[in-house]
Tab-separated table of C-alpha atoms and ligand atoms in Angstrom:
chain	number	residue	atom	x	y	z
A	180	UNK	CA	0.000	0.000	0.000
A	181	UNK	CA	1.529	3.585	-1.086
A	182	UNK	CA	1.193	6.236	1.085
A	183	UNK	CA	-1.457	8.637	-0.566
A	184	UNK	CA	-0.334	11.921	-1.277
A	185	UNK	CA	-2.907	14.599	-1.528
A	186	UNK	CA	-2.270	17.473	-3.621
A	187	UNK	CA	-3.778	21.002	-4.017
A	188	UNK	CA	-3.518	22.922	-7.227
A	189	UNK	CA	-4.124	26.301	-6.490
A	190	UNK	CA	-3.294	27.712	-10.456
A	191	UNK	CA	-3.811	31.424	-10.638
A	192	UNK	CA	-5.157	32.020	-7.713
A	193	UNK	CA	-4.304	33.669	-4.600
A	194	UNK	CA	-2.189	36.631	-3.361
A	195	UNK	CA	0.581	36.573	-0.758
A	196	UNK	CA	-1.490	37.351	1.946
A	197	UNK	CA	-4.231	35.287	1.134
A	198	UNK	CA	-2.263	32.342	0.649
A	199	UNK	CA	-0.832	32.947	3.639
A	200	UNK	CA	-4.258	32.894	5.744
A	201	UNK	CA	-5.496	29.742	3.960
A	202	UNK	CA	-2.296	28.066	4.746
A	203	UNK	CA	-2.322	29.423	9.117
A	204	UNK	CA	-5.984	27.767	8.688
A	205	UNK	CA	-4.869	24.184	6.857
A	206	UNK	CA	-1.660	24.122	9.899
A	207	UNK	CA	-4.119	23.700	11.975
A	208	UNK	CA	-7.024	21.652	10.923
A	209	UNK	CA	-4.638	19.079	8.968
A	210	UNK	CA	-2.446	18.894	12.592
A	211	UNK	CA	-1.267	15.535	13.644
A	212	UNK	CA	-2.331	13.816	9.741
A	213	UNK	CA	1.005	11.539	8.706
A	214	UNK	CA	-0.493	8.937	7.109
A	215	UNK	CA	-1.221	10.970	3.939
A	216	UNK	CA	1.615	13.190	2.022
A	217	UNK	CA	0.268	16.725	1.747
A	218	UNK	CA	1.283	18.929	-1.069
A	219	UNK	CA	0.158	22.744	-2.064
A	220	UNK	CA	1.047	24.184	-5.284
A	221	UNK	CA	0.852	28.015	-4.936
A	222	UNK	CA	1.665	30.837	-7.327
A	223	UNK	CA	5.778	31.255	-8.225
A	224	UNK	CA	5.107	34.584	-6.006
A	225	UNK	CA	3.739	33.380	-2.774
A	226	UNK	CA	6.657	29.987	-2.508
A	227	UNK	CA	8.942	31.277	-0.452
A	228	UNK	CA	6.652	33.335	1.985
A	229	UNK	CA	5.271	30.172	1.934
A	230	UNK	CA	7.960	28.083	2.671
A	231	UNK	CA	8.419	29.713	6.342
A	232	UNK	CA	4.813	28.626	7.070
A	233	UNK	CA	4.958	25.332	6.152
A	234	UNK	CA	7.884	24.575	8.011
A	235	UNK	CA	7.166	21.925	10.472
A	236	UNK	CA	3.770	21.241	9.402
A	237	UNK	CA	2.961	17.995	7.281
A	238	UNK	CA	2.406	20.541	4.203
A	239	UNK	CA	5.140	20.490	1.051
A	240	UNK	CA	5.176	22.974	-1.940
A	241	UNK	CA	5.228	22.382	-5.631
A	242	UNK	CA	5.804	24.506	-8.464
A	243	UNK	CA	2.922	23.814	-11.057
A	244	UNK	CA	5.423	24.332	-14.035
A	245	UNK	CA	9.025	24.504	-14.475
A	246	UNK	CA	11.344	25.768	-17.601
A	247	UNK	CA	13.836	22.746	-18.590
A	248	UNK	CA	17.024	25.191	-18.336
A	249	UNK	CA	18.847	25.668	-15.242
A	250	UNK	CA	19.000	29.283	-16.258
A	251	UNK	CA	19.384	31.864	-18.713
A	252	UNK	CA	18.249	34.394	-21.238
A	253	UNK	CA	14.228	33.172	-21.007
A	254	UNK	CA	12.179	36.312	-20.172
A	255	UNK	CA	9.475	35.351	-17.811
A	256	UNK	CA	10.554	31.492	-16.887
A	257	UNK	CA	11.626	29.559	-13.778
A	258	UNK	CA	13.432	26.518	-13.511
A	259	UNK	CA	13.752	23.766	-11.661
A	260	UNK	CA	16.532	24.989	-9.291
A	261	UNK	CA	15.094	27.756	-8.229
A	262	UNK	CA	12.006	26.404	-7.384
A	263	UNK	CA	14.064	23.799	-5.242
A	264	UNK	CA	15.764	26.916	-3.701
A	265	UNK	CA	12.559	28.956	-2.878
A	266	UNK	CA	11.511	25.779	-0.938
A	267	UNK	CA	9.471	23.253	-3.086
A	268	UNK	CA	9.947	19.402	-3.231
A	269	UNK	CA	7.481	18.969	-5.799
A	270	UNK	CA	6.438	20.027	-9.465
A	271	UNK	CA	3.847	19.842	-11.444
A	272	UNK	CA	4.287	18.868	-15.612
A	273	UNK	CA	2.205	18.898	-17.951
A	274	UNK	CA	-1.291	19.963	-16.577
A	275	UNK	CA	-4.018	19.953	-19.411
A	276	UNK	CA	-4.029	23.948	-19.256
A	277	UNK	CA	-0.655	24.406	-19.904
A	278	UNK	CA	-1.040	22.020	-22.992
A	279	UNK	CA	-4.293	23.471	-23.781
A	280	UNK	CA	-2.991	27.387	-23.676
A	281	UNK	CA	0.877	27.272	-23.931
A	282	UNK	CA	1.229	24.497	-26.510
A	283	UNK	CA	3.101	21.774	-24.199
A	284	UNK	CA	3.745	18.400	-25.638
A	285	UNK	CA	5.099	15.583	-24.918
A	286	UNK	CA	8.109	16.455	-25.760
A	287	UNK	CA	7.834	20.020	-23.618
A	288	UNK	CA	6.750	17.721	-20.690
A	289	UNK	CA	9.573	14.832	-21.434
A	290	UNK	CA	12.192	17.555	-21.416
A	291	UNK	CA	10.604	19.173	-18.152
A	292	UNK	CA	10.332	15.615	-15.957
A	293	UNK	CA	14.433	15.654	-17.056
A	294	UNK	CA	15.108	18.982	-15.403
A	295	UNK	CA	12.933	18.392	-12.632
A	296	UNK	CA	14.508	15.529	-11.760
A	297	UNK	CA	18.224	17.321	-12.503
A	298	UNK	CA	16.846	19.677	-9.688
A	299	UNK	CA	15.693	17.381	-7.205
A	300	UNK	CA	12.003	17.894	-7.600
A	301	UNK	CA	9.683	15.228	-7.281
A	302	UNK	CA	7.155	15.687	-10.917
A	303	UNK	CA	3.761	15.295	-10.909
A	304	UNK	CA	3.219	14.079	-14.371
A	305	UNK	CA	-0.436	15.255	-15.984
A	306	UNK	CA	-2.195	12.581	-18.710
A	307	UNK	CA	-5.975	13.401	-19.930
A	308	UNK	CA	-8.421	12.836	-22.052
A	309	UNK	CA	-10.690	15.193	-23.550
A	310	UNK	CA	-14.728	14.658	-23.855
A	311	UNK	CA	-14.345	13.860	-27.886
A	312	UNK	CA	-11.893	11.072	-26.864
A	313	UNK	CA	-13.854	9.971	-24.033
A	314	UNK	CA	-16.678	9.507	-26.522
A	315	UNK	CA	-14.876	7.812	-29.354
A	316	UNK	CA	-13.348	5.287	-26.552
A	317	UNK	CA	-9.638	7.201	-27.044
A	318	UNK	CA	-8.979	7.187	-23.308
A	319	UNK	CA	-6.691	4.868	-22.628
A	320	UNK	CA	-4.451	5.503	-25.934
A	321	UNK	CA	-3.861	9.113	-25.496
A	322	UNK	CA	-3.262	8.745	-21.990
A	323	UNK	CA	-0.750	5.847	-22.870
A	324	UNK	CA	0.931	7.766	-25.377
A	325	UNK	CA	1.183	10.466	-23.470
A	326	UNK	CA	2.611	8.633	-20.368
A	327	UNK	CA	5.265	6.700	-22.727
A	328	UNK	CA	6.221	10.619	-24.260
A	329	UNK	CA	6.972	11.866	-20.932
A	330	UNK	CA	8.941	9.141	-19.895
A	331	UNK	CA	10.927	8.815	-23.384
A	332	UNK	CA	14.862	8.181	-22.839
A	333	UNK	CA	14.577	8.641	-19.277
A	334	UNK	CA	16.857	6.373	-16.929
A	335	UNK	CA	13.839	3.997	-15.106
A	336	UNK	CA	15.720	4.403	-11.860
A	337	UNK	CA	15.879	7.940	-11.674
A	338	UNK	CA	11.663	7.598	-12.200
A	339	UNK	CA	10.491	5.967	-8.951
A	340	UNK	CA	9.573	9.493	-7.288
A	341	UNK	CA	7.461	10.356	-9.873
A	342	UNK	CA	3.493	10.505	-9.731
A	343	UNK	CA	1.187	10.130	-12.679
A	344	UNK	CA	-2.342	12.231	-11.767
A	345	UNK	CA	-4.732	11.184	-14.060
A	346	UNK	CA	-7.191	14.207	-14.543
A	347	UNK	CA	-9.769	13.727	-17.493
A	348	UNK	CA	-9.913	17.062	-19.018
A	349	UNK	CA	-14.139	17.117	-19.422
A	350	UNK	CA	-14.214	16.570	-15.140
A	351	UNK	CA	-11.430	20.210	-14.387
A	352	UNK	CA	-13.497	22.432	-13.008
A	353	UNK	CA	-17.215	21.352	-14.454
A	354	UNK	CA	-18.209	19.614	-11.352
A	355	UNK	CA	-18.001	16.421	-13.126
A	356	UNK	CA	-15.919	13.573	-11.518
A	357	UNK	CA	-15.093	10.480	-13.399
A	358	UNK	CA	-17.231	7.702	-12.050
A	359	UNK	CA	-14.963	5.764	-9.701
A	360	UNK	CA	-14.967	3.050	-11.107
A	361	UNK	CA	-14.375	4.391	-14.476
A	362	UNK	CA	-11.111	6.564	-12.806
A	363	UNK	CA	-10.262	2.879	-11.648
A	364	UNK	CA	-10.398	1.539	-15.099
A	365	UNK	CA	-7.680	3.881	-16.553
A	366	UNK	CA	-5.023	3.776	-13.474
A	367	UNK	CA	-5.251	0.022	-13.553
A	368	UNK	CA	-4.091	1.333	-17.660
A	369	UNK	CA	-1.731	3.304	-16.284
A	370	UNK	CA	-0.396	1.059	-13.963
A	371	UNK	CA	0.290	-1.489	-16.318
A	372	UNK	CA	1.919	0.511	-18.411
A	373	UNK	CA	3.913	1.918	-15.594
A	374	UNK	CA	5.139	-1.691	-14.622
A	375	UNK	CA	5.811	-2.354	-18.939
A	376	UNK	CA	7.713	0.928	-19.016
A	377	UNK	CA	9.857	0.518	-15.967
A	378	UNK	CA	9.555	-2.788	-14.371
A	379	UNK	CA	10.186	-3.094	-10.991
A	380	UNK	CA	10.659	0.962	-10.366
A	381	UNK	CA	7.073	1.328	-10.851
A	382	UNK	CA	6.440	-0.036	-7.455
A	383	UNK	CA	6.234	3.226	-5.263
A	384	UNK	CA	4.742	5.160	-8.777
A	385	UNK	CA	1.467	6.550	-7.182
A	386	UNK	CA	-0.947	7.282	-9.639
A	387	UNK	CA	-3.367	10.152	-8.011
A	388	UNK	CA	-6.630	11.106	-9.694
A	389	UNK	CA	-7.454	15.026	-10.478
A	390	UNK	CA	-11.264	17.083	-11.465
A	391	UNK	CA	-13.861	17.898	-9.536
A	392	UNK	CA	-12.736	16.448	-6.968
A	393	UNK	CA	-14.702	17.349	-3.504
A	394	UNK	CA	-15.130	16.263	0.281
A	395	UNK	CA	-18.418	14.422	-1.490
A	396	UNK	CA	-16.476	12.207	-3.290
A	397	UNK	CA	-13.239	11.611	-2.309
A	398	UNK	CA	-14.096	8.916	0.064
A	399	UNK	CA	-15.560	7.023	-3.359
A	400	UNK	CA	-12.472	7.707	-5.251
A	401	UNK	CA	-10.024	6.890	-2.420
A	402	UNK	CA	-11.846	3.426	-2.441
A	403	UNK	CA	-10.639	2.189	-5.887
A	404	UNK	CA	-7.471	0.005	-5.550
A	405	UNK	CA	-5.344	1.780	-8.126
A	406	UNK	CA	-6.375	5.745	-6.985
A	407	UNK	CA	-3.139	6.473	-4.788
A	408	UNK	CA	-4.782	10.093	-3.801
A	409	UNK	CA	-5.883	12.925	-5.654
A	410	UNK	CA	-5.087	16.085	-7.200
A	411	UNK	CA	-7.352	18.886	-5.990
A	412	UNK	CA	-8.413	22.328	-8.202
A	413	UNK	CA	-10.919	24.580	-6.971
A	414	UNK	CA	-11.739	22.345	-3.480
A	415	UNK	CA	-7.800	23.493	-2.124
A	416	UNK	CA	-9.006	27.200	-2.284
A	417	UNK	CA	-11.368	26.233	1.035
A	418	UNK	CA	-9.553	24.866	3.904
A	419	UNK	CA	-12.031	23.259	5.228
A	420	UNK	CA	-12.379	21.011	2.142
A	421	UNK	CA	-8.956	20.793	1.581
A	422	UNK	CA	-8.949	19.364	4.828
A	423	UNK	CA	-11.805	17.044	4.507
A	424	UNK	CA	-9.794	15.650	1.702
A	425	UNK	CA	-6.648	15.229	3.268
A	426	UNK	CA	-8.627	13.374	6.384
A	427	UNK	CA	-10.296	10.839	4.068
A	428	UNK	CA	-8.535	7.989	6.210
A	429	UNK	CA	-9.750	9.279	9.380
A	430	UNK	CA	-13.043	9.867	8.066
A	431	UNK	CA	-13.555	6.005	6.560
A	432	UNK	CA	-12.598	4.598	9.826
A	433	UNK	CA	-15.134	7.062	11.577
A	434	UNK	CA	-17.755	4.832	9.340
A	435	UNK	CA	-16.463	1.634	9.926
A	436	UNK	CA	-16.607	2.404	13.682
B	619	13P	P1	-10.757	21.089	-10.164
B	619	13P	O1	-10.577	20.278	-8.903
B	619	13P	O2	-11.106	22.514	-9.905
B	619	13P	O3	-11.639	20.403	-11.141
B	619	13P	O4	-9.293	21.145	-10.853
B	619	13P	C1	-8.586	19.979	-11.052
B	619	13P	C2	-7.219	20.309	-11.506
B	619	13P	O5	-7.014	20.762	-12.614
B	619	13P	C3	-6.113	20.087	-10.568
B	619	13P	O6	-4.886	20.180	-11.195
């Protein structure tokens, strides 16, 4: 069993201070939660602030984009490095809306898991399918070739500390989760791949699930065998369900009980 590893995408959203107060109120309702891995992705401008205030809390940062250059003449980019040095252990790659409005491919993202991985960064790999390829039955072949893109050429033993989040592109921000089950379906895809692509390195690989997803249904998702946590959009913006999220675990015992 992996340990889970919640994550909360916060995109282009907050300032400083507000991130700030959102992350005061998640020290303390997520305090004393180890048996999940916590991550917030927060704009390039708030990481550092935020770095002092997750300090000793179960919280980690991630950058939700990197350039694949260490540095130079690239008006407006960040790499790796520096996120590493302004305090995050995590980064996201290829999310659907940096495909969908700054032309990644798999190439962009195969070059990207590289440099995050140069710079010590643990990637969060993005795969998706749109609601035309849900409907012609496409799902699991784009997700597979875009899986095998971003791990082209790359050295399988430098890949265990990546995670694949699966986040169909019709369920971002509609309200409209994947039926659990269906989810289930395509990281048991995944997985397989996962274990073709890099044998026995795909062991700790957690595949995490992404879109609408809510304290109403992550106890469903959290369920499937082959969901190893979730990536969260517009639910991390609310502590409170941010923190019903993280506390899934606690919450299914609280039914079994
Ligand atoms: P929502 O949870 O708002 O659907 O966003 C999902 C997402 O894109 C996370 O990266």
């Amino acid at each position: 069993m992996l340990t889970p590893l919640i994550a909360g995408n916060w995109k282009m959203h907050t300032g400083i201070r507000q991130g700030a107060d959102l992350v005061l109120k998640l020290r303390e309702l997520i305090k004393g939660v180890t048996d999940v891995e916590i991550v917030i992705a927060p704009p390039f401008t708030s990481i550092y602030h935020l770095s002092h205030l997750v300090a000793d809390s179960p919280m980690q940062l991630a950058g939700q984009n990197l350039h694949w250059l260490k540095e130079g003449a690239q008006t407006g980019e960040v790499s790796g490095e520096m996120l590493a040095d302004a305090g995050c252990r995590y980064v996201i790659i290829g999310h659907s809306e940096r495909r969908a409005y700054f032309h990644e491919t798999d190439e962009l993202v195969n070059k990207k898991l590289a440099a995050a991985l140069r710079a010590g960064l643990k990637p969060i790999i993005c795969v998706g399918e749109t609601l035309a390829e849900r409907e012609a039955a496409q799902t699991v072949s784009v997700v597979s070739t875009q899986l095998r893109g971003a791990l082209a050429g790359l050295p399988t033993g430098a890949l265990k500390d990546i995670t694949v989040a699966y986040e169909p592109i019709w369920a971002i921000g509609t309200g409209k989760t994947a039926a659990p089950q269906d989810a289930e379906d395509v990281h048991n895809a995944l997985r397989e791949l996962l274990f073709e692509l890099l044998g026995s390195a795909a062991k700790p690989v957690r595949i995490i699930y992404g879109g609408s997803v809510k304290p109403d249904n992550i106890d469903s998702l959290m369920g499937q065998p082959n969901i190893d946590g979730a990536l969260v959009g517009g639910a991390a913006l609310k502590a409170e369900d941010f923190a019903r999220i993280v506390k899934f675990k606690a919450a299914a015992s609280e039914h079994k009980a």
